[in-house]
Coordinates of C-alpha atoms and ligand atoms in Angstrom, one line a residue:
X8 CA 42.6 -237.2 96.8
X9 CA 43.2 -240.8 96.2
X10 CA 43.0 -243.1 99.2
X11 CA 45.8 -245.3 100.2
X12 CA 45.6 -248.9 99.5
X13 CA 47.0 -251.4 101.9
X14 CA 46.6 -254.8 100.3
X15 CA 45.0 -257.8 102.0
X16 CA 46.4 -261.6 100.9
X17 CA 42.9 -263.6 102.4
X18 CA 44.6 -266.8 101.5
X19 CA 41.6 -268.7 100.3
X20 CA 38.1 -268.1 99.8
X21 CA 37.3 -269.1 103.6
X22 CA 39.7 -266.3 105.3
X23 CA 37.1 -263.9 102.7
X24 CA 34.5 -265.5 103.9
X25 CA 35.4 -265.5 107.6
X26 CA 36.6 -261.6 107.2
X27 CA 32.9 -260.4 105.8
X28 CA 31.2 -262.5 108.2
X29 CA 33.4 -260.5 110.9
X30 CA 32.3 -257.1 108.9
X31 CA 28.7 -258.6 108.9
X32 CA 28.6 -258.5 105.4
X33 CA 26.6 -262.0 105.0
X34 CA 23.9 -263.5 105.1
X35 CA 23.3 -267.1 105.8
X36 CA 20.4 -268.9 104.6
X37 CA 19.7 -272.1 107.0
X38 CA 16.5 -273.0 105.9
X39 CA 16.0 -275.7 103.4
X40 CA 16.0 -274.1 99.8
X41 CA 15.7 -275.7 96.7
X42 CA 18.5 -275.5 93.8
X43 CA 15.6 -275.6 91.6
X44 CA 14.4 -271.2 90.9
X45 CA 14.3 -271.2 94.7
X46 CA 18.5 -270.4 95.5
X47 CA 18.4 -268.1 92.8
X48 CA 14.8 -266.2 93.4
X49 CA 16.1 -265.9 96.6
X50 CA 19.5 -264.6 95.5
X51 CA 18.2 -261.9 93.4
X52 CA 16.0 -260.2 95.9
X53 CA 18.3 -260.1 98.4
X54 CA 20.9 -258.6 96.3
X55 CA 19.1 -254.6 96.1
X56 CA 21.2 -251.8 94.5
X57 CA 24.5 -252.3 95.4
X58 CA 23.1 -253.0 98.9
X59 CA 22.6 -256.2 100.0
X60 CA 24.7 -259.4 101.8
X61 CA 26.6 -261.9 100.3
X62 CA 24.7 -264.8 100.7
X63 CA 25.7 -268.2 102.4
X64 CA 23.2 -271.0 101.2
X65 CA 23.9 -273.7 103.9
X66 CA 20.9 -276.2 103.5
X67 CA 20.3 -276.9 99.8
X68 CA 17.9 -279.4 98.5
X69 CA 18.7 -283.2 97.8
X70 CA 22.1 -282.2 98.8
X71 CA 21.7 -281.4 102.4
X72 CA 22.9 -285.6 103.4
X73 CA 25.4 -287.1 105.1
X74 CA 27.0 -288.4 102.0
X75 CA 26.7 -285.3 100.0
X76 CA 29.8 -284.0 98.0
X77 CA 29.0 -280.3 98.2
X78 CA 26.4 -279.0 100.3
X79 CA 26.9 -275.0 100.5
X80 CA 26.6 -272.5 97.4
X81 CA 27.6 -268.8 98.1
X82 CA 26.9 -265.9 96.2
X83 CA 27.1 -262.0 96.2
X84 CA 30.2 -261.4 97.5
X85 CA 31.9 -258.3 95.1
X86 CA 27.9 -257.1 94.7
X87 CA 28.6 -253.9 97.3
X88 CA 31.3 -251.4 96.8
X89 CA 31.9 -252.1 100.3
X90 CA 33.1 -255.4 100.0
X91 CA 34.9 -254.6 96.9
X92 CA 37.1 -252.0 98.9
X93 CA 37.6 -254.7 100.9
X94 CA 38.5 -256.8 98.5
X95 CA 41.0 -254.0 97.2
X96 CA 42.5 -253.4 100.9
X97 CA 40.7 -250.4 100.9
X98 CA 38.2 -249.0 103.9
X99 CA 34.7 -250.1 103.4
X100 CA 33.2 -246.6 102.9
X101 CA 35.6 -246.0 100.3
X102 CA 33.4 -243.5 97.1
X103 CA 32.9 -245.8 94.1
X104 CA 34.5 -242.6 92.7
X105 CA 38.0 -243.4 94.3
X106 CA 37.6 -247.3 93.2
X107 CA 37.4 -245.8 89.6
X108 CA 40.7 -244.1 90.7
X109 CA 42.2 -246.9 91.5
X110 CA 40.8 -249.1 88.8
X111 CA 42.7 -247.5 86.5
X112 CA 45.7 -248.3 87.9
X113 CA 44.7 -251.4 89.4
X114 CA 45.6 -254.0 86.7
X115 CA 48.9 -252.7 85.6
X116 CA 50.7 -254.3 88.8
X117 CA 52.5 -257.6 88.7
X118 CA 53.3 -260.3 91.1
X119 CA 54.0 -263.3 89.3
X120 CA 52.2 -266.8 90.8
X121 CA 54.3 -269.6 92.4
X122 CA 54.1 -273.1 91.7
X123 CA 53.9 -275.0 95.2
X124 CA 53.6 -279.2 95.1
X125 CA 50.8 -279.8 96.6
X126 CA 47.5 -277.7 97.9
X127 CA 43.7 -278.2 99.7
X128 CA 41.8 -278.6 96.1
X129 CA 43.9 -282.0 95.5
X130 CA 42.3 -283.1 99.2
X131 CA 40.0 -285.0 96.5
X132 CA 40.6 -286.0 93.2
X133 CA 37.8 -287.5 91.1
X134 CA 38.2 -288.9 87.7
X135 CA 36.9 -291.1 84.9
X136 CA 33.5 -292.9 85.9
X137 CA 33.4 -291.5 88.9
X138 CA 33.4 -287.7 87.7
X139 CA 29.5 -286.4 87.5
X140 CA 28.9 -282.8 88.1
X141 CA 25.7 -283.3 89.5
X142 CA 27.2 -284.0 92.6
X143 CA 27.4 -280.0 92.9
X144 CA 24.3 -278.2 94.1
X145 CA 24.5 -276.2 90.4
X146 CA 21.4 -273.8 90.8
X147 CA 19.1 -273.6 88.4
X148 CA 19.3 -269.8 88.8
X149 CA 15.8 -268.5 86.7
X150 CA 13.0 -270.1 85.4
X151 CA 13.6 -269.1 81.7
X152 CA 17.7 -270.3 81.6
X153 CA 18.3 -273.4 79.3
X154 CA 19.9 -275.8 82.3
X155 CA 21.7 -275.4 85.4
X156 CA 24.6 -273.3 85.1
X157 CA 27.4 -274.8 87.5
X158 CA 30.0 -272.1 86.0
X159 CA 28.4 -268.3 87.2
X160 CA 31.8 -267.0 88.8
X161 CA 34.6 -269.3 88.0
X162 CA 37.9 -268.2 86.9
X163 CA 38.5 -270.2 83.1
X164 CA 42.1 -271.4 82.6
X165 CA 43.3 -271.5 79.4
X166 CA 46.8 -271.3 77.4
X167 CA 48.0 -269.1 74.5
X168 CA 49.9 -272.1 72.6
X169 CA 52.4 -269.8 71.1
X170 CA 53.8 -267.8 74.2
X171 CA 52.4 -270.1 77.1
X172 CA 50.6 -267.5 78.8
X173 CA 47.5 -268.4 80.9
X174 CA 45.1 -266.7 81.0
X175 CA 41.9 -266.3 83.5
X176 CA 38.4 -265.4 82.6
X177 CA 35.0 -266.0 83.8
X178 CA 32.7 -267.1 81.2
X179 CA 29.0 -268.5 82.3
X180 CA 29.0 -273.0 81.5
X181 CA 25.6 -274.6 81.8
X182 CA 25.4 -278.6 82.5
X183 CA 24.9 -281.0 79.8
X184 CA 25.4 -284.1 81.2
X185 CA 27.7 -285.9 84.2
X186 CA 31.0 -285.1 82.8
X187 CA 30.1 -282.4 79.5
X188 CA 29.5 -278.6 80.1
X189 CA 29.0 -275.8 77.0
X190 CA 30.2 -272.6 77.6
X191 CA 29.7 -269.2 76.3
X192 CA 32.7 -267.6 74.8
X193 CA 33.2 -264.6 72.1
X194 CA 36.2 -265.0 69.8
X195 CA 37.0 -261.2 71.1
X196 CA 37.5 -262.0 74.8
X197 CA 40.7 -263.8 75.3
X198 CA 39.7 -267.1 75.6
X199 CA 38.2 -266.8 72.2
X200 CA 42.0 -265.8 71.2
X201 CA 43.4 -268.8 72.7
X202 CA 40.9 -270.9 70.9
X203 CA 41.7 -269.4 67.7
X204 CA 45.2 -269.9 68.3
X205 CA 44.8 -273.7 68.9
X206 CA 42.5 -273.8 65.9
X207 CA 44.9 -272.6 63.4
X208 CA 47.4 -275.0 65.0
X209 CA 45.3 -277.5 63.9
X210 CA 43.8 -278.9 67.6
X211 CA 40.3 -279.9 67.7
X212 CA 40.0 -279.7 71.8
X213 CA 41.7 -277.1 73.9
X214 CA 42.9 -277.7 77.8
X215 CA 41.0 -276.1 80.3
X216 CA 40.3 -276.1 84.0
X217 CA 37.8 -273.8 85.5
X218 CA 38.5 -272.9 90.0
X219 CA 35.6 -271.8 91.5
X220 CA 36.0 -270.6 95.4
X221 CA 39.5 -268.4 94.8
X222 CA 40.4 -265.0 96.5
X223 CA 38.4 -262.3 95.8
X224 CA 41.2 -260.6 93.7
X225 CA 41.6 -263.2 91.3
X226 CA 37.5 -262.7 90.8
X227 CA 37.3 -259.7 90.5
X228 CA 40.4 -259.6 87.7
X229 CA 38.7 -263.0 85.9
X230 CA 35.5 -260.4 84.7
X231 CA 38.1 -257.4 84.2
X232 CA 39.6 -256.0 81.1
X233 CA 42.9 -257.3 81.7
X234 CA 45.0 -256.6 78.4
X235 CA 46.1 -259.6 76.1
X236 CA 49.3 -260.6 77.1
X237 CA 48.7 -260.0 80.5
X238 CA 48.4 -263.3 83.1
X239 CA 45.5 -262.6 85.6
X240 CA 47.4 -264.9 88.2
X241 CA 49.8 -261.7 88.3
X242 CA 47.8 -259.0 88.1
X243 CA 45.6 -261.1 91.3
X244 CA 49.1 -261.5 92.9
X245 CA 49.7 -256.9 92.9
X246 CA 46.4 -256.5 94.0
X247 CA 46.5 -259.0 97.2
X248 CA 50.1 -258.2 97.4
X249 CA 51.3 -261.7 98.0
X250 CA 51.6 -264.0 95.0
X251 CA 49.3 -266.1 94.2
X252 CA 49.9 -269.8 95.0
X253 CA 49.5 -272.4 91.9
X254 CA 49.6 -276.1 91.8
X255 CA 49.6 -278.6 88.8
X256 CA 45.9 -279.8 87.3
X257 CA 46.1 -283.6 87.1
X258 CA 44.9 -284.4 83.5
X259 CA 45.5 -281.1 81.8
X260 CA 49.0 -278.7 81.5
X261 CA 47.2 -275.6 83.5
X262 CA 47.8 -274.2 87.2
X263 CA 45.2 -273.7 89.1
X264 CA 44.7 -271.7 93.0
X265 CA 46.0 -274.1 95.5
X266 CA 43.4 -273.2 97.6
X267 CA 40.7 -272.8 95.5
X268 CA 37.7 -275.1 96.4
X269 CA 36.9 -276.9 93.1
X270 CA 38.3 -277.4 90.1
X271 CA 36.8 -278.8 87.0
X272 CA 39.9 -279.6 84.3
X273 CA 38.9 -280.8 81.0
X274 CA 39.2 -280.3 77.3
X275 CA 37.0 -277.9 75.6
X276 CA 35.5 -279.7 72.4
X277 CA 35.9 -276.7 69.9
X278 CA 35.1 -278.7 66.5
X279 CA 31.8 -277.8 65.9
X280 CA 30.9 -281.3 65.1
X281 CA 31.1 -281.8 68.9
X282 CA 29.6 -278.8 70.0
X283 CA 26.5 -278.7 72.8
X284 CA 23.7 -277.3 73.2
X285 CA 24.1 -274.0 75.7
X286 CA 21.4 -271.1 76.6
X287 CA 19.6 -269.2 77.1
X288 CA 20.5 -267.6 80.4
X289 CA 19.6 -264.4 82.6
X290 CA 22.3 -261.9 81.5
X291 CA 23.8 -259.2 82.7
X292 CA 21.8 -257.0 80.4
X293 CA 18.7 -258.0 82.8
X294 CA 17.3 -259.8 79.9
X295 CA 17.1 -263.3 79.0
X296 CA 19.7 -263.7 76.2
X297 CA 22.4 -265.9 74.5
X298 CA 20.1 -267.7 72.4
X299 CA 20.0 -271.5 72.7
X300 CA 22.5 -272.6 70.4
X301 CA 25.4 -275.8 70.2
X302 CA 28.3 -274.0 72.0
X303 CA 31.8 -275.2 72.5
X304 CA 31.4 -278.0 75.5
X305 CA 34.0 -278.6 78.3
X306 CA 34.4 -282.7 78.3
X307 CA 35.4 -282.7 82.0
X308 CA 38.4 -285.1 82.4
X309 CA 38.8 -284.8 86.5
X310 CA 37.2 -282.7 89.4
X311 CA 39.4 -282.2 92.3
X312 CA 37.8 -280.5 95.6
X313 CA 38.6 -279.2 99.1
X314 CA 36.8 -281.2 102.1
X315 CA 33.3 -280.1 102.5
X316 CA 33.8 -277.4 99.2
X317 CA 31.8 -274.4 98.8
X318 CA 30.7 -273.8 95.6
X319 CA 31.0 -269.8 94.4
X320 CA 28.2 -268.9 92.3
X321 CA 26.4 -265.8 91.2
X322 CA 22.7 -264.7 89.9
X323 CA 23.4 -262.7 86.9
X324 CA 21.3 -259.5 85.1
X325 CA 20.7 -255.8 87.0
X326 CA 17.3 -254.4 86.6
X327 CA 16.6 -251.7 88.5
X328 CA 17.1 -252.2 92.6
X329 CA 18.7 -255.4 92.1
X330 CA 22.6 -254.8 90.6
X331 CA 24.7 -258.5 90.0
X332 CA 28.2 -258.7 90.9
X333 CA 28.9 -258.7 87.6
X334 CA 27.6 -254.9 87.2
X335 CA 28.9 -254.0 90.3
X336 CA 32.7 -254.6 89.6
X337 CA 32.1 -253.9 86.0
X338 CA 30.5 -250.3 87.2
X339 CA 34.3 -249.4 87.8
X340 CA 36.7 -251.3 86.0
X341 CA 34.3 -250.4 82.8
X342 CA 34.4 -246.4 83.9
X343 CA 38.2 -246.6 84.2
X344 CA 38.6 -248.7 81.4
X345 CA 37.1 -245.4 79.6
X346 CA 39.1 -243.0 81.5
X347 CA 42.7 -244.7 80.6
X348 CA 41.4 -244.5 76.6
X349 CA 40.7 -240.3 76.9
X350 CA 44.2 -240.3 79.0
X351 CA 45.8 -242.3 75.7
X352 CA 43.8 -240.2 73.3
X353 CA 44.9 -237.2 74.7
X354 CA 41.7 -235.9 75.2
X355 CA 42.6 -233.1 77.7
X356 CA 40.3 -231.9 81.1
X357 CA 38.5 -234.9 81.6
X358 CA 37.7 -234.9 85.7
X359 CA 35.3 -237.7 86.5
X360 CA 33.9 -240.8 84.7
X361 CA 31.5 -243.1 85.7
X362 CA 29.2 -245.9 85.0
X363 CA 25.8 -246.5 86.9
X364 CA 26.2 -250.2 88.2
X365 CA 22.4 -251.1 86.9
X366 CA 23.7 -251.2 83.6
X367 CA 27.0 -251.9 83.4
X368 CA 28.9 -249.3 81.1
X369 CA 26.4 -249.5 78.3
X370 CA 25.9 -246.1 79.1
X371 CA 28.9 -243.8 79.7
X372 CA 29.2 -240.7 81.7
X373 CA 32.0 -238.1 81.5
X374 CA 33.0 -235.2 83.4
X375 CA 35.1 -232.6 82.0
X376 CA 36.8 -229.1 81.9
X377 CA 36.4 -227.5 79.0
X378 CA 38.4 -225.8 77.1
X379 CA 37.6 -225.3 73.9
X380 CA 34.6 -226.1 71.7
X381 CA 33.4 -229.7 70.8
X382 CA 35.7 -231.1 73.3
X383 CA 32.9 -233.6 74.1
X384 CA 32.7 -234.8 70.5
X385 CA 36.5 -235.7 71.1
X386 CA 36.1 -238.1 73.9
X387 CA 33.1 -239.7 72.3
X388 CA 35.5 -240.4 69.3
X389 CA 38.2 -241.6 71.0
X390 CA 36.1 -244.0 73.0
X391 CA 34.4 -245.5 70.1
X392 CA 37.7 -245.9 68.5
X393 CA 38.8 -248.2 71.3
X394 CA 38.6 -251.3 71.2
X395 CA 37.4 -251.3 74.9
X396 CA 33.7 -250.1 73.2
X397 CA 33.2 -253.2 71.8
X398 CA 30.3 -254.1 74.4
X399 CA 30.2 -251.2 75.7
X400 CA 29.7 -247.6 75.7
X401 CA 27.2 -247.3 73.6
X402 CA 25.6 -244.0 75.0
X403 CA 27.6 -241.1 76.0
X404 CA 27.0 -238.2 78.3
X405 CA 29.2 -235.6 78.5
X406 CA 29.1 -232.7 81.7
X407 CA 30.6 -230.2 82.6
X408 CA 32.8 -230.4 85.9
X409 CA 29.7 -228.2 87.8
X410 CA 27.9 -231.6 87.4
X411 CA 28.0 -234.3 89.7
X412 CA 27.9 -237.9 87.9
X413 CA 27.3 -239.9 90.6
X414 CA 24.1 -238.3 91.0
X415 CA 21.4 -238.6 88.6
X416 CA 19.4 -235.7 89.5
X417 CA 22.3 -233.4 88.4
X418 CA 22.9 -235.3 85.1
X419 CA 19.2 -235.3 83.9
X420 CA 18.9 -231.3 84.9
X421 CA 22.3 -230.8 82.5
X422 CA 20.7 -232.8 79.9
X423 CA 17.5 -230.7 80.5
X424 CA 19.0 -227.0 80.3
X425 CA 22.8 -227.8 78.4
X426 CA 21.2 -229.8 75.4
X427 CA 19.8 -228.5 72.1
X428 CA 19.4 -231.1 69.4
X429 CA 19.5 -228.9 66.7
X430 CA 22.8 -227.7 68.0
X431 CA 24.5 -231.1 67.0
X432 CA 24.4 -231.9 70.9
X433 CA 23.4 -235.2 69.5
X434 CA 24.9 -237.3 67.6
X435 CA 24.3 -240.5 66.4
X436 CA 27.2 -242.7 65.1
X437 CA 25.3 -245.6 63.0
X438 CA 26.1 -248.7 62.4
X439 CA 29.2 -249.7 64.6
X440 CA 30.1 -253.0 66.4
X441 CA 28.2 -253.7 69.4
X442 CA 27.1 -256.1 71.7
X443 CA 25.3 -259.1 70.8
X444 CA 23.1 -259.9 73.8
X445 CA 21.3 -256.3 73.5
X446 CA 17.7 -257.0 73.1
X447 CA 17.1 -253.6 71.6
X448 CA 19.4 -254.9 68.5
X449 CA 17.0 -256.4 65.8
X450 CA 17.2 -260.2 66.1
X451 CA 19.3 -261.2 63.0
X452 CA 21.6 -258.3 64.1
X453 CA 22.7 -260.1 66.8
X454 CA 23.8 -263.1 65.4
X455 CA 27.8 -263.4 65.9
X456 CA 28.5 -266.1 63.6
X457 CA 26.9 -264.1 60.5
X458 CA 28.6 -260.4 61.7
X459 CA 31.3 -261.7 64.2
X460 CA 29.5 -259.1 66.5
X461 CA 26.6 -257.2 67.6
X462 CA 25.3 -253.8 66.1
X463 CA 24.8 -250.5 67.3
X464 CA 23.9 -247.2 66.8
X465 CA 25.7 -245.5 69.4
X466 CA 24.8 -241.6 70.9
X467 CA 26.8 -238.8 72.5
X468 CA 24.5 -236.2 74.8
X469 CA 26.8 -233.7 74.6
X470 CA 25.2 -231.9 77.8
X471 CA 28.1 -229.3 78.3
X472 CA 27.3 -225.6 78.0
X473 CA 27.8 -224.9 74.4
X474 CA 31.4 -223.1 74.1
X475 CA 30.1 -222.6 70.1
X476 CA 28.0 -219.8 71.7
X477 CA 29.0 -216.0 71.5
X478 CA 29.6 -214.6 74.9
X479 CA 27.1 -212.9 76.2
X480 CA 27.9 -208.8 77.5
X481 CA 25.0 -209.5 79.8
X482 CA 26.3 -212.4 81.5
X483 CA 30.2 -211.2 82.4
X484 CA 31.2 -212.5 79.2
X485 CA 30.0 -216.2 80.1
X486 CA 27.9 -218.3 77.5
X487 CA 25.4 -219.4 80.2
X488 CA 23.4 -217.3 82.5
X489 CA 24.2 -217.2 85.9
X490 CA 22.4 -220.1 87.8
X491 CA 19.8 -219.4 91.3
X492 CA 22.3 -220.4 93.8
X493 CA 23.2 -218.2 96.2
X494 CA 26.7 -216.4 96.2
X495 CA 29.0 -218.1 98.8
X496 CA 29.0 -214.6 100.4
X497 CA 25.5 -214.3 101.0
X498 CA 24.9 -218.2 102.1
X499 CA 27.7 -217.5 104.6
X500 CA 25.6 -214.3 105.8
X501 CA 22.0 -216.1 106.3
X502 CA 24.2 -219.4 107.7
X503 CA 25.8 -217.4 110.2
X504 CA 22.3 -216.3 111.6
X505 CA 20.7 -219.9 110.9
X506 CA 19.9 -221.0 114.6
X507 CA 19.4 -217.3 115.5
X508 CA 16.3 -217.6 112.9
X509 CA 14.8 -220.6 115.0
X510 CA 16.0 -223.4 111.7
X511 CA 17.7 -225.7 113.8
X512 CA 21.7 -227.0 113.2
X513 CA 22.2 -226.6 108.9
X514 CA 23.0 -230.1 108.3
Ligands
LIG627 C1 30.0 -263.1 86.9 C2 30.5 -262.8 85.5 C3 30.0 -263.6 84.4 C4 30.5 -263.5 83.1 N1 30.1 -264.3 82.1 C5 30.6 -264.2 80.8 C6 30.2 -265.1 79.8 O1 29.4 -266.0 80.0 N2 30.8 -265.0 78.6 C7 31.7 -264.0 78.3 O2 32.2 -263.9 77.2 N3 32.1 -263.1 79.3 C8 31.5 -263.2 80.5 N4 31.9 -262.3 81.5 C9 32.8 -261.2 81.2 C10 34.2 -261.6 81.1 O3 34.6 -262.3 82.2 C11 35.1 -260.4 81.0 O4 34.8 -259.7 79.7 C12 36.5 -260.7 81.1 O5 37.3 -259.5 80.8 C13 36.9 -261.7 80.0 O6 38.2 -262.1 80.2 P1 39.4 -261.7 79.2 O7 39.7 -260.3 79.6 O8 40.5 -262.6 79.6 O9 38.9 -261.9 77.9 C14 31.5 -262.5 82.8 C15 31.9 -261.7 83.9 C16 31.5 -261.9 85.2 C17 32.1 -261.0 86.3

């Protein structure tokens, strides 16, 4: 059963704040930290498997005076699937399970933006000499990155110049110098399409302003699959169920959260002839990636700010026990993603999908009710026809709707007993596109400007019991023997003498 949703319009990024710090969902750090590996050493251990705070640095290094611009970073806060339910006007305890629900749906509701005159990010407004970008405590988030990456977790503005729509992504920008940041952008994610379509119209810079410190809807829809076509300001507008409220950038034709703590407006330099240097970074694979390469480079043409700003950040890459935000809310948007492309295919009994937050959807699993043979071969198709598989999905697992795919024990033993190589329950599909920051990808295969994209072999585990099989006379006419577990009869027998038998209350 699907939970009911009863959406939550925080207002600005301090009503979140103030509302998780009621929940006890932060942690502040008081103690002096450095901006230098420190804030982001820090931020990784604390952030555990989908467990720990959001994190409230309030005492950074060289930026801790009187005179400071910004003094606070805060990171972590869609890392916990309690917080995202939050987010999502959901209870806290809410099963990841029903988030996938919901993610499916979650990004097809609209509430357009409104334009208001006037908001707290214009309570300071910095521009020409006086714009430097190292007045922000920008971490220097792992000892291997190439710089200090200001941009972790802000929402990119950008406009298609044929149809005017904006659109809002989050894309990783590392500081060059006072007023020049590269980015990281692939021509497949939207921005890339924007770019393209200034290119062709002959521009050589593209307007852009990036808000950091927004409501948590309009972050979590920045790093979602939100279809082309589709502004994010609307799709953040259904989910908080208010719309959003936009005001004018000063030097460029964007709208930007009036609320939003800072915004960095400028042109992005996409002639390669002015492009920066940019990488690498700590990515979400959990690997140093991105090579260090000249990148298209933001030439920042104002900075406007709340009083006393916060700047949002986030420590990328999952490894095992420590999951990034970016996993975390790409763990179900990425599963429903999937879900939505069987629905379209018409790939029929599918009951559960799901993708383990260490890694992201890389690896896919699928639940479903078979009813005829090779059904999983179907769904594996149909998913690497997508385009949604572009960087992702590039192992599939496929169960039967006995198995449980939010619990790794029961996957592995269905891969153990329900798989027979030489049965064609693996398959390999080589040769497909793929992402680019996989470090399992040979070197030169992972070079976007040769290919356009990465490469990869992709699997299916088809770990279904094998419908290909006769029925077996021995078994009732199933394919599979029976398993151990008792018959509901005869557990309901020895429960109903359980205390009588000196075991205690059955849990
Ligand atoms: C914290 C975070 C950091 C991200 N960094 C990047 C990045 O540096 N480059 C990139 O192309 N996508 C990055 N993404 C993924 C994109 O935001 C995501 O694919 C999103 O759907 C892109 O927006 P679009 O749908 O408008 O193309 C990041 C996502 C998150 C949540």
């Amino acid at each position: 059963m699907t939970v009911e949703r009863k959406p939550v319009a925080y207002g600005d990024a301090r009503a979140w704040i103030g509302a998780l710090r009621k929940a006890g969902e932060i942690q502040d750090v008081d103690g002096e930290v450095d901006w230098n590996i420190e804030l982001g050493t820090i931020a990784r251990m604390l952030q555990g498997p989908a467990t720990g705070p959001a994190v409230m640095f309030n005492n950074i290094k060289d930026y801790n005076k009187n005179d400071s611009r910004c003094t606070k970073v805060f990171t972590g806060a869609l890392s916990s699937y309690r917080r995202i339910a939050m987010m999502m006007g959901l209870p806290s305890d809410t099963h990841p399970r029903e988030l996938v629900k919901l993610g499916r749906t979650i990004l097809t509701g609209s509430i357009p933006p409104v334009v208001v005159d006037t908001g707290p990010c214009k309570e300071n407004i910095i521009t020409g000499n006086d714009i430097n970008v190292f007045d922000f405590p920008a971490p220097y988030w792992n000892r291997l990155d190439g710089g200090r990456y200001l941009m972790t977790y802000g929402g990119c503005v950008t406009k298609d110049p044929e149809t005017g729509i904006m659109n809002v992504g989050v894309y990783r920008g590392m500081i060059h110098d006072k007023n020049h940041i590269p980015i990281l952008m692939w021509r497949a994610q939207h921005i890339g399409h924007h770019v393209t379509a200034w290119q062709n119209g002959g521009a050589s810079e593209v307007p852009i302003a990036v808000a950091m410190g927004v409501e948590p809807a309009l972050e979590f829809v920045g790093g979602a699959p939100v279809p082309k076509g589709i502004c994010e300001y609307d799709v953040a507008g259904s989910i908080r169920g208010a719309p959003m409220e936009l005001v004018k950038c000063e030097t460029v034709d964007l709208l930007v959260p009036a609320t939003a703590e800072i915004v960095i407006e400028g042109m992005l330099q996409i002639d390669p002839a002015n492009y920066l240097p940019e990488g690498p970074f700590a990515e979400f694979t959990g690997y140093l990636a991105g090579d260090p390469a000249p990148k298209p480079a933001i030439r920042v043409t104002a900075i406007t700010h709340r009083n006393n700003p916060i700047l949002r950040g986030t420590i990328e890459g999952a490894m095992p026990g420590s999951y990034s935000e970016n996993t975390v809310t790409s763990s179900i948007m990425r599963a429903a993603t999937a879900w939505n492309v069987l629905d379209r295919a018409g790939v029929p009994g599918i009951t559960d999908v799901w993708c383990q937050p260490v890694q992201a959807g890389i690896n896919l699993l699928i639940q479903m009710k078979q009813s005829y043979r090779n059904q999983a071969k179907q769904a594996a198709n149909a998913i690497w026809g997508s385009s949604a598989a572009h960087v992702r999905y590039k192992h599939i697992t496929v169960v039967d709707d006995d198995i449980d795919i939010h619990d790794y024990a029961a996957v592995d033993w269905a891969i153990a007993y329900r798989v027979n190589a030489g049965e064609n329950d693996v398959i390999i599909m080589p040769s497909t596109f793929g992402l680019g920051l996989d470090p399992s990808v040979r070197k030169r295969d992972r070079n976007p400007t040769l290919f356009g994209t990465g490469k990869w072999n992709r699997v299916l585990i088809d770990a279904t019991m094998n419908l290909d099989y006769d029925p077996d006379p021995d078994f009732g006419g199933a394919r599979y023997p029976p398993t151990v577990r008792p018959t509901p009869e005869d557990e309901t027998a020895v429960l109903a003498r359980w205390e009588e038998l000196g075991l205690g209350k059955r849990k």
